[in-house]
Every structure is written in C-alpha cells, then in structure tokens.
Short mmCIF file of C-alpha atoms and ligand atoms in Angstrom, two decimals:
data_model
loop_
_atom_site.label_atom_id
_atom_site.label_comp_id
_atom_site.label_asym_id
_atom_site.label_seq_id
_atom_site.Cartn_x
_atom_site.Cartn_y
_atom_site.Cartn_z
CA MET A 464 -46.38 -27.29 36.21
CA THR A 465 -47.78 -30.05 37.39
CA GLY A 466 -51.00 -31.14 38.71
CA ALA A 467 -52.78 -34.32 40.08
CA GLY A 468 -52.49 -36.20 37.22
CA ILE A 469 -49.25 -36.46 37.35
CA SER A 470 -49.66 -38.92 40.59
CA ALA A 471 -52.59 -40.82 39.45
CA GLU A 472 -50.72 -43.67 37.77
CA SER A 473 -48.72 -43.87 40.94
CA GLY A 474 -52.21 -45.01 42.46
CA VAL A 475 -53.16 -41.12 43.94
CA PRO A 476 -56.36 -40.27 42.92
CA THR A 477 -57.38 -37.21 41.25
CA PHE A 478 -59.38 -34.63 42.55
CA ARG A 479 -61.84 -34.25 39.49
CA GLY A 480 -63.32 -36.70 36.91
CA GLU A 481 -64.72 -40.24 37.57
CA ASN A 482 -61.92 -41.42 39.54
CA GLY A 483 -61.98 -37.92 41.63
CA LEU A 484 -63.71 -39.37 45.03
CA TRP A 485 -61.26 -39.59 47.89
CA ARG A 486 -63.06 -41.96 49.85
CA ARG A 487 -66.87 -41.00 49.50
CA TYR A 488 -65.64 -37.22 49.68
CA ARG A 489 -64.96 -34.31 47.42
CA ALA A 490 -62.48 -32.35 47.98
CA GLU A 491 -64.55 -29.17 47.93
CA GLU A 492 -66.16 -30.57 50.81
CA LEU A 493 -63.27 -31.11 52.98
CA ALA A 494 -60.53 -29.12 51.76
CA THR A 495 -62.12 -25.88 53.48
CA PRO A 496 -61.29 -23.94 56.43
CA ARG A 497 -65.06 -24.24 57.31
CA ALA A 498 -65.17 -27.92 57.18
CA PHE A 499 -62.03 -27.92 59.42
CA ARG A 500 -63.63 -25.41 61.63
CA ASP A 501 -66.69 -27.62 62.07
CA ASN A 502 -65.27 -30.78 62.26
CA PRO A 503 -61.44 -31.47 62.89
CA THR A 504 -61.49 -35.10 63.45
CA LEU A 505 -63.54 -35.74 60.02
CA VAL A 506 -61.36 -33.88 57.90
CA TRP A 507 -58.32 -34.93 60.05
CA GLU A 508 -59.36 -38.49 59.30
CA TRP A 509 -59.68 -37.83 55.66
CA TYR A 510 -56.00 -36.39 55.67
CA ASP A 511 -54.84 -39.47 57.69
CA TRP A 512 -56.64 -41.62 55.12
CA ARG A 513 -54.93 -39.71 52.59
CA ARG A 514 -51.32 -40.03 54.10
CA GLY A 515 -51.74 -43.29 54.45
CA LEU A 516 -52.45 -44.24 50.74
CA ILE A 517 -49.99 -41.95 49.73
CA ALA A 518 -47.34 -43.45 51.48
CA GLU A 519 -47.78 -46.63 50.04
CA CYS A 520 -47.68 -44.85 46.48
CA GLU A 521 -44.17 -44.77 44.73
CA PRO A 522 -42.95 -42.18 41.97
CA ASN A 523 -43.59 -42.90 38.83
CA ALA A 524 -41.30 -42.92 35.18
CA ALA A 525 -42.99 -38.41 34.90
CA HIS A 526 -41.88 -37.81 38.06
CA ARG A 527 -38.33 -39.27 37.52
CA ALA A 528 -38.09 -37.73 33.80
CA LEU A 529 -38.87 -34.10 35.79
CA ALA A 530 -36.21 -34.75 38.15
CA GLU A 531 -33.87 -35.87 35.36
CA MET A 532 -34.62 -32.36 33.41
CA GLU A 533 -33.67 -30.33 36.33
CA THR A 534 -29.88 -31.52 36.29
CA HIS A 535 -30.19 -30.68 32.65
CA GLY A 536 -31.24 -26.74 32.66
CA GLU A 537 -30.04 -23.70 33.36
CA ASP A 538 -33.26 -21.91 34.68
CA PHE A 539 -35.63 -25.09 35.56
CA THR A 540 -38.72 -24.84 38.03
CA LEU A 541 -41.21 -27.38 38.46
CA ILE A 542 -44.21 -26.09 39.96
CA THR A 543 -46.66 -28.40 41.30
CA GLN A 544 -50.24 -28.13 42.76
CA ASN A 545 -49.57 -31.34 44.53
CA VAL A 546 -49.21 -32.12 47.70
CA ASP A 547 -48.13 -35.46 47.69
CA GLY A 548 -44.16 -35.05 48.08
CA LEU A 549 -44.05 -37.85 44.91
CA HIS A 550 -41.85 -34.94 43.05
CA GLN A 551 -39.42 -35.05 46.13
CA ARG A 552 -38.94 -38.63 46.50
CA ALA A 553 -38.32 -38.44 42.53
CA GLY A 554 -35.24 -36.29 42.75
CA SER A 555 -36.86 -32.89 42.53
CA THR A 556 -35.04 -30.41 43.95
CA ARG A 557 -35.83 -26.78 42.72
CA MET A 558 -39.45 -26.55 42.92
CA LEU A 559 -42.31 -24.54 44.51
CA GLU A 560 -45.19 -26.30 46.32
CA LEU A 561 -48.51 -23.91 45.53
CA HIS A 562 -50.67 -25.55 47.79
CA GLY A 563 -48.20 -26.80 50.43
CA SER A 564 -47.44 -30.24 51.91
CA ILE A 565 -49.54 -32.83 53.22
CA TRP A 566 -46.20 -34.12 54.74
CA ARG A 567 -46.16 -30.84 57.08
CA VAL A 568 -48.48 -29.82 60.06
CA ARG A 569 -49.06 -26.11 61.26
CA CYS A 570 -49.99 -24.99 64.63
CA THR A 571 -53.26 -23.24 64.46
CA GLN A 572 -52.20 -21.04 67.28
CA GLU A 573 -48.59 -20.31 66.69
CA GLY A 574 -48.15 -20.63 63.47
CA THR A 575 -45.24 -22.95 63.39
CA THR A 576 -44.89 -25.44 60.92
CA TRP A 577 -42.97 -28.63 60.85
CA ASP A 578 -42.49 -32.15 58.98
CA ASN A 579 -44.61 -34.97 60.35
CA TYR A 580 -44.93 -38.51 58.32
CA GLU A 581 -46.33 -40.56 61.16
CA VAL A 582 -48.46 -43.04 59.45
CA PRO A 583 -51.64 -43.60 60.84
CA LEU A 584 -51.78 -40.80 63.07
CA SER A 585 -51.28 -41.63 66.94
CA ARG A 586 -53.60 -38.73 67.97
CA VAL A 587 -56.80 -37.28 65.48
CA PRO A 588 -57.05 -34.47 65.43
CA PRO A 589 -53.17 -33.90 66.52
CA THR A 590 -52.55 -31.28 68.80
CA CYS A 591 -49.48 -29.26 69.14
CA ASP A 592 -46.87 -28.90 72.68
CA CYS A 593 -48.80 -25.78 73.39
CA GLY A 594 -52.18 -27.30 73.21
CA GLY A 595 -53.73 -25.92 70.03
CA LEU A 596 -54.98 -27.82 67.22
CA LEU A 597 -52.72 -28.93 64.35
CA ARG A 598 -53.79 -28.59 60.40
CA PRO A 599 -52.30 -29.82 57.49
CA ASP A 600 -50.29 -27.14 56.09
CA VAL A 601 -51.93 -27.08 52.75
CA VAL A 602 -53.74 -24.73 50.77
CA TRP A 603 -57.49 -25.07 51.00
CA PHE A 604 -60.41 -23.19 48.84
CA GLY A 605 -60.65 -19.72 49.35
CA GLU A 606 -57.42 -19.29 51.30
CA SER A 607 -54.28 -17.60 50.23
CA LEU A 608 -51.18 -19.54 48.84
CA ASP A 609 -48.14 -18.25 50.66
CA PRO A 610 -46.81 -14.93 48.73
CA ASN A 611 -43.14 -16.49 48.65
CA VAL A 612 -44.37 -19.05 46.80
CA LEU A 613 -46.73 -17.57 44.35
CA ARG A 614 -43.80 -14.35 43.89
CA ALA A 615 -41.24 -16.85 43.07
CA ALA A 616 -44.04 -19.12 40.44
CA TYR A 617 -44.79 -15.78 38.89
CA ALA A 618 -41.22 -14.75 38.01
CA ALA A 619 -40.66 -17.96 36.82
CA ALA A 620 -44.25 -18.23 34.43
CA GLU A 621 -42.95 -14.66 33.73
CA ARG A 622 -39.26 -15.64 32.21
CA CYS A 623 -39.68 -19.15 31.25
CA ASP A 624 -39.25 -19.95 27.17
CA LEU A 625 -41.01 -23.72 27.28
CA MET A 626 -43.74 -24.55 30.15
CA LEU A 627 -44.48 -28.16 30.60
CA VAL A 628 -48.47 -27.90 31.54
CA VAL A 629 -49.05 -31.37 33.30
CA GLY A 630 -51.83 -33.43 34.81
CA THR A 631 -54.35 -30.69 35.78
CA SER A 632 -57.35 -29.72 34.99
CA ALA A 633 -56.02 -26.06 34.83
CA VAL A 634 -59.57 -24.73 36.56
CA VAL A 635 -58.06 -23.59 40.38
CA PRO A 636 -56.58 -19.85 40.53
CA PRO A 637 -54.35 -18.87 40.59
CA ALA A 638 -52.41 -22.33 39.71
CA ALA A 639 -54.56 -21.70 36.31
CA SER A 640 -53.22 -18.42 35.89
CA LEU A 641 -49.92 -19.06 35.26
CA THR A 642 -50.31 -20.79 32.05
CA SER A 643 -51.34 -17.75 30.42
CA ILE A 644 -48.84 -15.89 32.33
CA ALA A 645 -46.33 -17.45 30.52
CA ARG A 646 -47.68 -17.49 27.17
CA HIS A 647 -47.89 -13.98 27.54
CA ALA A 648 -44.29 -13.75 28.25
CA GLY A 649 -43.48 -15.31 24.93
CA ALA A 650 -43.40 -18.90 26.13
CA TYR A 651 -44.18 -21.85 23.77
CA LEU A 652 -46.63 -23.98 25.75
CA VAL A 653 -47.06 -27.78 25.70
CA GLU A 654 -49.80 -29.63 27.90
CA VAL A 655 -49.54 -33.37 28.36
CA ASN A 656 -53.44 -34.58 29.29
CA VAL A 657 -55.37 -37.77 29.26
CA GLN A 658 -58.26 -35.14 27.99
CA GLU A 659 -58.33 -31.77 26.98
CA THR A 660 -59.18 -29.17 29.47
CA PRO A 661 -59.55 -24.91 28.74
CA LEU A 662 -56.03 -25.07 28.39
CA SER A 663 -55.97 -27.12 25.16
CA ALA A 664 -57.39 -25.12 23.03
CA TYR A 665 -54.38 -22.07 23.40
CA ALA A 666 -51.60 -24.52 23.96
CA ASP A 667 -49.17 -24.53 21.09
CA GLU A 668 -49.05 -28.53 21.41
CA VAL A 669 -51.33 -30.96 23.11
CA ILE A 670 -50.02 -34.30 23.75
CA LEU A 671 -53.20 -36.48 24.83
CA GLY A 672 -51.71 -39.52 26.99
CA PRO A 673 -50.87 -40.95 30.19
CA ALA A 674 -48.43 -38.81 31.71
CA ALA A 675 -45.97 -41.60 32.84
CA LYS A 676 -45.93 -42.82 29.49
CA GLU A 677 -45.56 -39.20 27.41
CA LEU A 678 -43.46 -37.78 29.55
CA PRO A 679 -40.13 -39.76 29.14
CA SER A 680 -40.47 -39.81 25.71
CA LEU A 681 -40.97 -36.20 25.64
CA TRP A 682 -37.69 -35.74 27.26
CA ALA A 683 -36.04 -38.54 25.46
CA ARG A 684 -36.70 -36.04 22.24
CA LEU A 685 -35.94 -32.79 24.04
CA LYS A 686 -32.42 -34.07 25.36
CA ASN A 687 -31.48 -35.25 21.78
CA SER A 688 -31.90 -31.52 20.77
CA LEU A 689 -30.04 -30.18 23.69
C1 BJW B 761 -53.71 -37.33 33.62
C2 BJW B 761 -53.36 -38.56 34.24
C3 BJW B 761 -52.57 -39.38 33.44
C4 BJW B 761 -55.46 -37.93 34.93
N1 BJW B 761 -51.70 -38.19 32.89
N2 BJW B 761 -53.07 -36.30 32.87
C5 BJW B 761 -62.32 -17.38 47.59
C6 BJW B 761 -62.05 -17.67 45.99
C7 BJW B 761 -61.00 -17.63 45.55
C8 BJW B 761 -59.92 -17.21 45.92
C9 BJW B 761 -60.00 -16.68 47.35
C10 BJW B 761 -61.45 -16.93 47.85
N3 BJW B 761 -60.68 -16.20 48.83
C11 BJW B 761 -59.46 -15.98 49.31
C12 BJW B 761 -58.82 -16.44 47.97
C13 BJW B 761 -57.05 -16.38 47.79
C14 BJW B 761 -56.58 -16.99 47.07
C15 BJW B 761 -55.21 -16.95 46.16
O1 BJW B 761 -54.25 -17.07 46.85
N4 BJW B 761 -55.00 -15.36 45.91
C16 BJW B 761 -53.88 -15.27 45.25
C17 BJW B 761 -53.78 -14.15 43.80
C18 BJW B 761 -53.08 -14.51 46.46
N5 BJW B 761 -56.94 -18.47 46.70
C19 BJW B 761 -57.08 -19.23 45.97
O2 BJW B 761 -57.17 -19.20 44.62
C20 BJW B 761 -57.29 -20.96 46.13
N6 BJW B 761 -58.24 -21.07 45.21
C21 BJW B 761 -59.52 -21.27 45.64
O3 BJW B 761 -60.30 -21.05 46.16
O4 BJW B 761 -60.39 -21.24 44.06
C22 BJW B 761 -61.97 -21.34 44.24
C23 BJW B 761 -62.52 -22.08 42.90
C24 BJW B 761 -61.83 -23.52 42.66
C25 BJW B 761 -62.03 -23.74 41.43
C26 BJW B 761 -62.77 -23.20 40.40
C27 BJW B 761 -63.12 -21.92 40.63
C28 BJW B 761 -62.37 -21.31 42.00
C29 BJW B 761 -56.09 -21.37 46.53
C30 BJW B 761 -56.22 -23.21 45.58
C31 BJW B 761 -56.48 -24.00 46.82
C32 BJW B 761 -56.45 -25.19 46.04
N7 BJW B 761 -56.69 -26.24 47.12
C33 BJW B 761 -56.54 -27.85 46.71
C34 BJW B 761 -56.64 -28.73 47.77
C35 BJW B 761 -55.41 -28.48 48.69
C36 BJW B 761 -55.16 -29.37 49.77
C37 BJW B 761 -55.44 -31.02 49.46
O5 BJW B 761 -54.74 -31.51 48.70
O6 BJW B 761 -56.23 -31.68 50.56
O7 BJW B 761 -55.93 -28.18 45.92
S1 BJW B 761 -58.08 -28.02 45.68
C38 BJW B 761 -57.55 -29.40 44.30
O8 BJW B 761 -57.54 -28.76 42.97
C39 BJW B 761 -55.97 -29.71 45.04
C40 BJW B 761 -55.13 -29.01 43.44
O9 BJW B 761 -53.98 -28.86 43.81
C41 BJW B 761 -55.85 -28.20 43.16
C42 BJW B 761 -55.99 -28.42 40.94
O10 BJW B 761 -56.14 -29.78 40.74
P1 BJW B 761 -55.93 -30.64 39.43
O11 BJW B 761 -54.46 -30.61 39.93
O12 BJW B 761 -55.41 -30.07 38.72
O13 BJW B 761 -56.41 -32.19 39.53
P2 BJW B 761 -57.35 -32.61 38.95
O14 BJW B 761 -58.50 -33.64 39.82
O15 BJW B 761 -58.91 -31.55 38.64
O16 BJW B 761 -57.09 -32.64 37.30
C43 BJW B 761 -56.18 -33.94 37.18
C44 BJW B 761 -56.22 -33.61 35.43
O17 BJW B 761 -55.15 -34.79 35.27
C45 BJW B 761 -57.34 -33.99 35.16
O18 BJW B 761 -57.20 -32.72 33.75
C46 BJW B 761 -57.02 -35.15 34.17
O19 BJW B 761 -57.59 -35.24 32.36
C47 BJW B 761 -55.56 -35.41 34.38
N8 BJW B 761 -55.02 -36.87 34.12
N9 BJW B 761 -54.81 -38.84 35.15
C48 BJW B 761 -51.93 -37.28 32.61
N10 BJW B 761 -52.27 -40.44 33.99
#
C-alpha cells in the first residue's frame, strides 16, 4: 500500500508535514465537497496547477520496484492512495486507486467519468457537453470511496502474507484500517517511511529511509529469496 511519500522523490509534494503545502493551500481546505460547492473555480485552479506539476514528474525507482514486483508474485495487489498516476506510468497494472485519479473527470450532473490529460485545462472550471460542471474524479474528505474498489482492497488485505506500507502517514480512514486488517489476518507488515508513523508501533519491520532508495534494495533482497 502506498501513499504520497512514494512520489515525493519524483517531485510531487506530500499532503502533511513540513512540505505538505500545495501552493499556499492545505488539502483539507480545498479537497472537500464544500470547497467545490462554494468556489469550483478556485478548486479547479488548484487541481489544474497540481496536474501541471505532476505532468512534469517522472516515476522513481520505488514506483519501478513495485511494478517489477507484480510480475513475480502470483497474487500481488498494489493499493494506492495516490491520485497522481505515477504507478501506472512505471508499469503497474494490478492496482487499486483508493482515492481516484487526478487524470479523470466526472460530470456532476450525469455521473459519467472519463480520462482527461489536458494540461493546462482550456477552460476552468471545465464543463460537460450536457452543461453540467465537471469535477476531478477523486475522493474528497468526508466522501465515500468507491465500494467496489474498497471491497477489493479489504479482500486483498485479508488474504495477504506480506504487506509493504510505503510513504503514508497512515492517518486517513479507511485506508489506514487496511494495515490492521492485514495484521489481524496474520500478514507480516513492513513499513518504509522517512519517519515513524502511528503504524510503526505494530509493524513487524520499520525501514526508515527514502522509498526510492529503500524499496529497490528491499526488493533485491526479496527477489533473491524467491
Ligand atoms: C516518505 C518520503 C520518502 C515523505 N520516502 N516516505 C466523515 C468523516 C470521515 C469519513 C466519512 C465522513 N463522511 C463519509 C465518510 C465516508 C468515508 C468512507 O469512504 N468510508 C468507507 C468505509 C465507505 N470516507 C472517508 O473515510 C474519507 N476520509 C475522510 O474523510 O477522513 C477524515 C479524516 C482525515 C484525517 C484524519 C481523520 C479523519 C476518504 C478519504 C479521502 C482522502 N482524500 C485525500 C485527497 C484526495 C484527492 C486529492 O489528492 O486531491 O487523499 S486527503 C489526502 O490524504 C489524500 C491522500 O491520499 C490521503 C493520505 O495521505 P498520505 O498519502 O498518507 O500522505 P501524507 O502527506 O499524509 O503522508 C506522506 C508520508 O510520506 C509521511 O508519513 C512522510 O513521512 C512520508 N514520506 N517523503 C518515504 N521520500
């Protein structure tokens, strides 16, 4: 399971901590249905800016290590909280995007979704052919996750032998609960993070260091034992 920290070395800011500011704003201020209702232009300007920033970033060695891992395991699932699309660009396919994708839009009238890679957007806020306002197809604070995606993530957590938890502060529900589900089901839990988190106390191993360095060396060790 991955969080924003895995993309930090690609140049994508994380959400929390010292560098957790996205252009003057905190995610809690703009990643909400209320912020969108009050000022869709401001929210879209923020997303347009983030899309531009992410478009300039490349997947790093940690994304690539996970993409390689999936080609070796019989039952491998990559659960990511990230919306940046860097895992796919590194080659991952067996993945669940818990919080959606910044590269998908959803019509607020019709509920239809489609990919949109336009950077910068030609019109802010963007609208659908039906006239409805479009929104980013991401999960904002207080919104529900896609039940199918969440169900698949719970199932993967319940049956896993090994869970790697990489670059997440492990504080946002329900993603944070997946680690305890895996642990109670008997999985071996390894955390990779530059600092300790609430998860560290009950992880079987905590590897303190940057993901782009630690994950490839962990994978090299695992691969040798396969
Ligand atoms: C490195 C590193 C390096 C740095 N190497 N490590 C009312 C309240 C609550 C829930 C509901 C509600 N009404 C309805 C609900 C429903 C509920 C739900 O779905 N329930 C199901 C069971 C059906 N919905 C939710 O639970 C929503 N959650 C929610 O509202 O929570 C409230 C809450 C928040 C916090 C605390 C307590 C309560 C769904 C979650 C929606 C999350 N959305 C966001 C925005 C996505 C869209 C966007 O990006 O624009 O998702 S918030 C933000 O946090 C983003 C992230 O995916 C998520 C997690 O953050 P992450 O990835 O952990 O990043 P950081 O920055 O926190 O941490 C980075 C870590 O990396 C740090 O530890 C660093 O040390 C480390 N790091 N560099 C390794 N180089």
